[in-house]
Coordinates of C-alpha atoms in Angstrom, one line a residue:
Chain A
X1 CA 63.0 110.5 89.9
X2 CA 65.1 113.2 90.4
X3 CA 68.4 112.7 88.6
X4 CA 71.7 112.9 90.2
X5 CA 73.4 116.2 90.3
X6 CA 76.7 116.3 88.6
X7 CA 80.0 116.6 89.9
X8 CA 80.7 119.9 88.4
X9 CA 77.6 121.5 90.0
X10 CA 78.4 119.7 93.5
X11 CA 82.0 121.3 93.3
X12 CA 80.7 124.8 92.4
X13 CA 77.9 124.4 95.3
X14 CA 81.2 123.1 97.8
X15 CA 82.8 126.5 96.6
X16 CA 79.8 128.5 97.3
X17 CA 79.6 127.3 100.8
X18 CA 77.1 124.1 100.6
X19 CA 78.8 121.7 102.7
X20 CA 76.4 118.9 102.5
X21 CA 77.3 118.8 98.5
X22 CA 81.1 118.0 99.6
X23 CA 79.5 115.1 101.5
X24 CA 77.7 113.7 98.6
X25 CA 81.1 114.4 96.3
X26 CA 82.9 112.4 98.7
X27 CA 80.7 109.6 98.7
X28 CA 80.4 109.5 95.2
X29 CA 84.2 109.5 94.7
X30 CA 85.6 108.0 98.0
X31 CA 86.4 104.5 96.6
X32 CA 88.1 105.2 93.5
X33 CA 90.3 107.8 95.5
X34 CA 91.0 105.2 98.2
X35 CA 92.1 102.5 95.3
X36 CA 94.5 105.0 93.7
X37 CA 95.7 105.9 97.3
X38 CA 96.1 102.5 98.3
X39 CA 97.9 101.2 94.8
X40 CA 100.2 104.3 95.4
X41 CA 100.8 104.2 99.2
X42 CA 100.9 100.5 99.7
X43 CA 98.9 100.2 102.9
X44 CA 95.5 100.7 103.9
X45 CA 96.5 103.2 107.0
X46 CA 98.5 105.3 104.4
X47 CA 95.9 105.1 102.0
X48 CA 93.1 106.3 104.3
X49 CA 95.4 109.1 105.5
X50 CA 96.1 110.1 101.8
X51 CA 92.4 110.0 100.9
X52 CA 91.5 112.3 104.1
X53 CA 94.0 114.6 102.9
X54 CA 92.8 114.4 99.4
X55 CA 89.2 115.4 100.2
X56 CA 90.6 118.2 102.5
X57 CA 92.4 119.6 99.5
X58 CA 89.6 119.5 97.5
X59 CA 87.3 121.3 99.9
X60 CA 90.0 123.9 100.3
X61 CA 90.4 124.1 96.6
X62 CA 86.9 123.8 95.4
X63 CA 86.9 127.5 94.2
X64 CA 90.1 126.9 91.7
X65 CA 88.5 124.2 89.9
X66 CA 88.0 126.0 86.6
X67 CA 86.1 123.1 84.2
X68 CA 88.9 122.5 81.9
X69 CA 89.0 118.7 82.9
X70 CA 86.3 116.7 84.5
X71 CA 86.2 116.9 88.1
X72 CA 87.0 113.3 88.0
X73 CA 90.4 113.9 86.7
X74 CA 90.9 117.1 88.6
X75 CA 90.2 114.9 92.0
X76 CA 92.6 112.5 90.8
X77 CA 95.3 115.1 90.3
X78 CA 94.8 116.1 93.5
X79 CA 94.9 112.5 94.8
X80 CA 98.3 111.6 93.1
X81 CA 99.8 114.8 94.0
X82 CA 98.8 114.2 97.8
X83 CA 100.2 110.8 97.5
X84 CA 103.4 112.0 96.4
X85 CA 103.8 114.4 99.0
X86 CA 103.0 111.9 101.4
X87 CA 105.5 109.5 100.2
X88 CA 108.3 112.1 100.2
X89 CA 107.2 112.4 103.7
X90 CA 107.6 109.1 104.6
X91 CA 110.6 108.8 102.4
X92 CA 110.1 105.3 101.4
X93 CA 108.8 103.0 98.9
X94 CA 106.0 100.6 100.0
X95 CA 107.7 97.9 98.9
X96 CA 108.4 96.0 102.2
X97 CA 105.5 94.7 103.0
X98 CA 102.6 93.0 101.0
X99 CA 99.5 95.0 100.4
X100 CA 97.2 94.0 103.0
X101 CA 94.0 94.3 100.8
X102 CA 94.5 91.0 98.6
X103 CA 91.3 88.7 97.9
X104 CA 92.0 85.5 98.6
X105 CA 93.4 83.2 95.9
X106 CA 91.5 81.9 93.2
X107 CA 92.2 78.8 91.4
X108 CA 95.3 78.8 89.1
X109 CA 94.7 79.2 85.6
X110 CA 97.2 77.8 83.0
X111 CA 98.8 81.1 81.9
X112 CA 101.0 82.4 84.7
X113 CA 100.1 86.0 83.5
X114 CA 96.5 85.5 84.4
X115 CA 96.9 83.2 87.3
X116 CA 95.3 84.8 90.6
X117 CA 97.9 83.5 92.8
X118 CA 100.4 85.7 90.8
X119 CA 98.3 88.6 92.2
X120 CA 100.5 89.3 95.6
X121 CA 103.6 89.5 93.1
X122 CA 101.9 91.8 91.1
X123 CA 101.3 94.1 94.3
X124 CA 104.7 93.5 95.2
X125 CA 105.9 94.3 91.9
X126 CA 104.1 97.7 92.0
X127 CA 105.8 99.0 94.8
X128 CA 109.1 98.6 93.1
X129 CA 108.1 101.0 90.5
X130 CA 109.0 104.7 91.2
X131 CA 106.0 106.8 92.1
X132 CA 105.6 108.6 89.0
X133 CA 105.9 105.0 86.7
X134 CA 103.5 103.6 89.3
X135 CA 100.7 106.6 89.1
X136 CA 100.6 106.0 85.3
X137 CA 100.2 102.2 85.7
X138 CA 97.5 102.7 88.4
X139 CA 95.4 105.3 86.6
X140 CA 95.8 103.6 83.1
X141 CA 95.9 99.9 83.7
X142 CA 94.4 99.4 86.9
X143 CA 91.9 102.3 87.1
X144 CA 91.0 101.9 83.5
X145 CA 91.5 105.9 82.5
X146 CA 92.0 106.8 79.1
X147 CA 95.5 107.9 78.2
X148 CA 94.4 111.6 77.6
X149 CA 92.9 111.4 80.9
X150 CA 95.7 109.9 82.9
X151 CA 97.9 113.0 80.8
X152 CA 95.4 115.4 82.0
X153 CA 95.6 114.2 85.5
X154 CA 99.1 113.7 85.7
X155 CA 99.6 117.1 83.8
X156 CA 101.9 115.3 81.4
X157 CA 102.2 115.2 77.5
X158 CA 100.4 111.9 76.3
X159 CA 103.6 110.9 74.6
X160 CA 105.4 110.9 78.0
X161 CA 102.3 108.9 79.7
X162 CA 102.5 106.3 76.9
X163 CA 106.5 106.1 77.4
X164 CA 106.5 105.6 81.3
X165 CA 103.6 103.4 80.8
X166 CA 105.6 101.1 78.4
X167 CA 108.5 101.2 80.9
X168 CA 106.6 100.6 83.8
X169 CA 105.5 97.4 82.3
X170 CA 108.7 96.4 81.1
X171 CA 109.7 96.7 84.5
X172 CA 106.8 94.7 86.1
X173 CA 107.5 92.1 83.6
X174 CA 111.1 91.7 84.7
X175 CA 110.4 92.0 88.5
X176 CA 107.6 89.2 87.6
X177 CA 110.7 87.0 86.3
X178 CA 109.6 87.2 82.6
X179 CA 112.1 87.9 80.0
X180 CA 111.0 90.1 77.0
X181 CA 113.1 91.1 73.8
X182 CA 116.7 91.3 74.3
X183 CA 118.5 94.5 74.5
X184 CA 120.0 94.9 70.8
X185 CA 116.9 96.7 70.3
X186 CA 117.6 100.2 70.1
X187 CA 115.7 102.4 72.5
X188 CA 114.8 105.6 71.6
X189 CA 112.0 106.4 74.1
X190 CA 112.4 109.7 75.8
X191 CA 114.1 109.6 79.3
Chain B
X1 CA 119.6 91.7 55.7
X2 CA 118.6 94.9 56.9
X3 CA 118.4 94.8 60.6
X4 CA 115.1 96.6 61.9
X5 CA 115.6 99.7 64.0
X6 CA 112.9 98.7 66.6
X7 CA 111.3 101.8 67.5
X8 CA 110.0 101.1 70.8
X9 CA 108.0 104.5 70.8
X10 CA 105.7 102.9 68.0
X11 CA 105.5 99.5 70.2
X12 CA 104.6 101.5 73.0
X13 CA 102.2 103.6 71.1
X14 CA 100.6 100.2 69.9
X15 CA 100.8 98.5 73.1
X16 CA 98.8 101.6 74.6
X17 CA 96.1 100.6 72.3
X18 CA 96.5 103.8 69.9
X19 CA 98.1 102.7 67.1
X20 CA 99.3 104.3 64.0
X21 CA 99.8 102.8 60.9
X22 CA 103.5 102.9 61.3
X23 CA 103.2 101.1 64.8
X24 CA 100.9 98.4 63.0
X25 CA 103.3 97.7 60.1
X26 CA 105.9 97.6 62.9
X27 CA 104.6 94.8 64.9
X28 CA 103.1 93.2 61.9
X29 CA 106.5 92.7 60.5
X30 CA 108.9 92.4 63.3
X31 CA 108.5 89.2 65.4
X32 CA 110.5 90.6 68.4
X33 CA 108.5 93.7 68.2
X34 CA 105.5 91.4 68.3
X35 CA 106.7 89.6 71.4
X36 CA 107.7 93.0 73.3
X37 CA 103.8 94.2 72.2
X38 CA 102.2 90.7 73.5
X39 CA 104.4 91.0 76.8
X40 CA 103.0 94.6 77.1
X41 CA 99.3 93.4 76.7
X42 CA 99.8 90.5 79.2
X43 CA 101.0 92.9 82.0
X44 CA 98.5 95.0 81.0
X45 CA 95.6 92.4 81.2
X46 CA 97.3 91.3 84.7
X47 CA 96.9 94.6 86.1
X48 CA 93.4 95.2 84.9
X49 CA 92.6 91.9 86.7
X50 CA 93.6 93.1 90.0
X51 CA 90.3 93.1 92.4
X52 CA 88.5 96.0 93.1
X53 CA 89.3 98.1 96.3
X54 CA 87.0 99.6 98.5
X55 CA 86.7 101.2 101.8
X56 CA 85.2 99.0 104.2
X57 CA 82.2 100.4 106.3
X58 CA 84.4 101.4 109.2
X59 CA 87.1 103.1 107.1
X60 CA 83.9 105.2 105.4
X61 CA 83.0 106.0 108.6
X62 CA 86.2 107.1 109.9
X63 CA 86.8 108.9 106.8
X64 CA 83.6 111.0 106.9
X65 CA 83.8 111.7 110.8
X66 CA 87.3 112.9 110.5
X67 CA 86.1 115.4 107.7
X68 CA 82.8 116.7 109.1
X69 CA 84.6 119.4 110.6
X70 CA 85.0 120.8 106.8
X71 CA 81.3 120.4 106.4
X72 CA 80.2 121.7 109.8
X73 CA 78.5 119.4 112.3
X74 CA 75.3 120.7 111.8
X75 CA 75.1 120.2 108.1
X76 CA 76.9 117.0 107.6
X77 CA 74.4 115.1 108.3
X78 CA 74.7 114.8 112.0
X79 CA 71.4 114.7 113.0
X80 CA 70.5 112.3 110.4
X81 CA 73.4 110.0 111.5
X82 CA 72.3 109.7 114.7
X83 CA 68.8 109.5 114.1
X84 CA 69.6 106.3 111.9
X85 CA 71.7 105.0 114.5
X86 CA 69.8 105.9 117.5
X87 CA 68.9 103.2 119.9
X88 CA 66.0 104.2 122.1
X89 CA 65.8 102.2 125.6
X90 CA 62.3 103.6 127.2
X91 CA 62.3 103.0 130.8
X92 CA 65.8 101.6 130.8
X93 CA 66.6 100.3 134.0
X94 CA 70.5 100.4 133.3
X95 CA 70.5 103.9 132.8
X96 CA 68.0 104.7 135.5
X97 CA 67.7 108.3 134.1
X98 CA 64.6 109.9 133.4
X99 CA 63.0 113.6 133.9
X100 CA 60.2 114.9 132.5
X101 CA 61.0 118.1 131.0
X102 CA 57.5 119.4 130.4
X103 CA 55.7 116.9 128.2
X104 CA 58.3 114.3 127.3
X105 CA 59.9 111.4 128.7
X106 CA 63.7 110.9 128.7
X107 CA 64.9 108.1 127.0
X108 CA 68.4 106.9 127.5
X109 CA 70.2 106.6 124.0
X110 CA 73.2 104.7 123.1
X111 CA 74.9 105.2 120.2
X112 CA 76.8 102.6 118.4
X113 CA 79.6 103.3 116.1
X114 CA 83.3 102.7 116.0
X115 CA 86.3 104.4 117.6
X116 CA 86.3 108.1 117.2
X117 CA 88.5 109.4 114.6
X118 CA 91.0 111.8 115.3
X119 CA 90.7 115.2 114.6
X120 CA 94.7 115.8 113.9
X121 CA 94.4 115.9 110.3
X122 CA 92.1 118.6 110.5
X123 CA 93.2 121.0 113.3
X124 CA 94.5 123.4 110.9
X125 CA 91.3 123.8 109.2
X126 CA 89.4 124.1 112.6
X127 CA 87.4 127.2 112.8
X128 CA 85.9 128.6 115.9
X129 CA 82.7 127.0 114.8
X130 CA 83.9 123.9 114.1
X131 CA 85.0 120.9 116.4
X132 CA 88.5 120.7 117.6
X133 CA 89.9 118.3 119.7
X134 CA 90.1 120.4 123.1
X135 CA 88.1 123.7 122.3
X136 CA 85.1 124.7 124.5
X137 CA 83.3 128.2 124.4
X138 CA 80.6 129.7 126.4
X139 CA 82.0 128.4 129.9
X140 CA 79.8 131.3 130.9
X141 CA 76.9 129.9 129.8
X142 CA 77.8 126.5 131.3
X143 CA 78.2 128.3 134.5
X144 CA 75.2 129.9 134.2
X145 CA 73.2 126.6 134.4
X146 CA 75.7 125.1 136.7
X147 CA 76.0 124.6 140.6
X148 CA 78.9 125.9 142.0
X149 CA 82.0 123.8 141.3
X150 CA 85.4 124.3 139.8
X151 CA 85.7 124.6 136.0
X152 CA 88.0 122.2 134.0
X153 CA 90.7 123.1 131.9
X154 CA 88.1 123.2 129.0
X155 CA 86.0 125.7 130.8
X156 CA 83.2 123.2 131.7
X157 CA 81.9 122.5 134.9
X158 CA 83.8 119.8 136.8
X159 CA 82.0 117.4 138.6
X160 CA 83.7 114.6 141.1
X161 CA 82.4 111.4 139.5
X162 CA 83.4 108.1 140.8
X163 CA 81.7 104.9 140.0
X164 CA 78.7 104.3 138.0
X165 CA 76.1 105.1 140.7
X166 CA 78.1 108.5 141.4
X167 CA 77.8 109.3 137.8
X168 CA 74.3 108.5 137.4
X169 CA 73.5 110.6 140.2
X170 CA 75.3 113.5 138.8
X171 CA 73.6 113.0 135.4
X172 CA 70.2 112.9 137.5
X173 CA 71.1 116.3 139.2
X174 CA 71.8 117.7 135.6
X175 CA 68.7 116.7 134.3
X176 CA 66.8 118.1 137.3
X177 CA 68.6 121.1 137.2
X178 CA 67.7 121.6 133.6
X179 CA 64.0 121.1 134.2
X180 CA 63.6 123.1 136.7
X181 CA 65.5 125.9 135.2
X182 CA 63.3 128.1 132.9
X183 CA 61.5 126.0 130.3
X184 CA 62.6 128.2 127.2
X185 CA 66.3 127.7 127.4
X186 CA 66.3 124.6 125.1
X187 CA 66.7 126.3 121.6
X188 CA 67.2 129.5 120.0
X189 CA 69.9 132.1 119.7
X190 CA 71.2 133.6 123.1
X191 CA 69.8 130.7 125.0
X192 CA 72.1 128.8 127.3
X193 CA 73.4 125.7 125.6
X194 CA 72.5 126.7 122.2
X195 CA 75.9 127.8 121.0
X196 CA 78.1 125.5 123.0
X197 CA 80.8 124.0 121.2
X198 CA 80.3 120.6 120.5
X199 CA 82.8 118.2 121.3
X200 CA 82.6 114.7 120.3
X201 CA 79.5 116.1 118.7
X202 CA 79.0 113.4 116.3
X203 CA 78.6 110.7 119.0
X204 CA 75.6 112.6 120.4
X205 CA 72.0 112.1 119.4
X206 CA 70.0 115.1 117.5
X207 CA 69.4 117.7 119.3
X208 CA 70.3 120.9 121.1
X209 CA 73.0 120.3 124.0
X210 CA 71.8 122.3 126.8
X211 CA 74.0 121.2 129.3
X212 CA 77.4 119.4 129.5
X213 CA 80.0 118.7 132.5
X214 CA 83.3 116.9 132.7
X215 CA 83.6 114.2 135.2
X216 CA 85.1 110.8 136.1
X217 CA 84.1 107.2 135.8
X218 CA 86.3 104.9 137.7
X219 CA 89.0 107.4 137.4
X220 CA 88.3 107.7 133.6
X221 CA 87.4 111.1 132.2
X222 CA 84.2 111.3 130.7
X223 CA 81.8 114.2 129.3
X224 CA 78.4 114.1 130.5
X225 CA 76.3 116.0 127.6
X226 CA 72.4 116.5 128.3
X227 CA 70.7 116.8 124.8
X228 CA 67.3 118.1 124.1
X229 CA 65.3 116.9 121.0
X230 CA 62.1 118.9 120.8
X231 CA 61.4 118.1 124.7
X232 CA 62.8 114.7 124.8
X233 CA 65.7 115.4 127.3
X234 CA 68.3 112.5 127.1
X235 CA 71.7 112.4 128.9
X236 CA 74.6 110.6 127.0
X237 CA 78.1 110.0 128.7
X238 CA 81.2 110.1 126.4
X239 CA 84.6 108.7 127.0
X240 CA 86.6 112.2 127.1
X241 CA 89.6 110.9 125.2
X242 CA 88.1 108.6 122.8
X243 CA 84.7 110.2 122.4
X244 CA 83.0 106.8 122.4
X245 CA 79.7 106.2 124.5
X246 CA 79.6 104.6 127.6
X247 CA 76.8 102.5 128.6
X248 CA 75.9 102.8 132.3

């Protein structure tokens, strides 16, 4: 069985003009890219636009990939930046409408934090985060990227990623109606 | 009693799964810090439980279709896609179109698929060799094959059109004209049709476009293509606005 061609090789082939490699690369990553776009943009229509734009950019910039990060990380950097640009153009946060991609509710669990019925609220709460905070939460807690990879994708120090993640989760908890340790804690998280 | 100065940096570090010894000690020693950490973990777990998101088949099709100009219509599996979706109607009564081009029998083909995606996202990327929404070339080549008639805005032969029977008649004329023209014009550089700009090309069956015209079906603008696939010539009618296949 012929092993699959790795992403870096495919990308190099795209840069060299091999367009079929572009299709393979796209097929391989389109769902993950779309998932990130959907969480950032808040609607399937906008997410599809962002996904198209992301792969267009990948195609255009294939020759600029330097190999210092994984192709997937580089791709998700493009994805996030594309979504940022589109959100700026839209000049809104996708907080109004409930995202249209939710699964049907599963039976409730005892812990409100684990109840599937809470999922619509989670999605809505995500929309209340700034794009910067939302990006770290999406890449780290939802997509499962390691903190170094998130830092690489977002071109941020790891410490900043941790800080944003921490604050974003706190904000989500607040939006979801849960209290957290009171404010006499001294905060020394970098702003 | 010394009050803890809760170092949220350390809690953040602990909550991110990479605790230093200091972070671990803080969380172990401070109840409020533990509560903060637990809240962080619960939110993290909640987010991790969100269902995976994937493109629907239709969305994926739309994505690939809209991005096919980047890869070139010939290379991004247009042939493979069309072969996978090609439905052959042998001796179709509905189409009523057949011709013998040397050897083969025409089959009227219908292509499935959803609504064609727009090209707007990629107009800036269009090169002369890629498909744009309203970009045709080689009008001269089309005219060479065409009977007398006005050229459309896109440089194509403009047929009168009308109802289904009128369009079928026009298609038959095209096929007959093609079959009666020089037999060696199906493929190859310089052959009429070989370098025709392929509008709505991803809705066409595999093969070489050897003729095309614009027409009207019940006042709706349509495109009629003749596609020669190694001697099998088929005529395809497409909605000019959406590129969707019209089954006559």
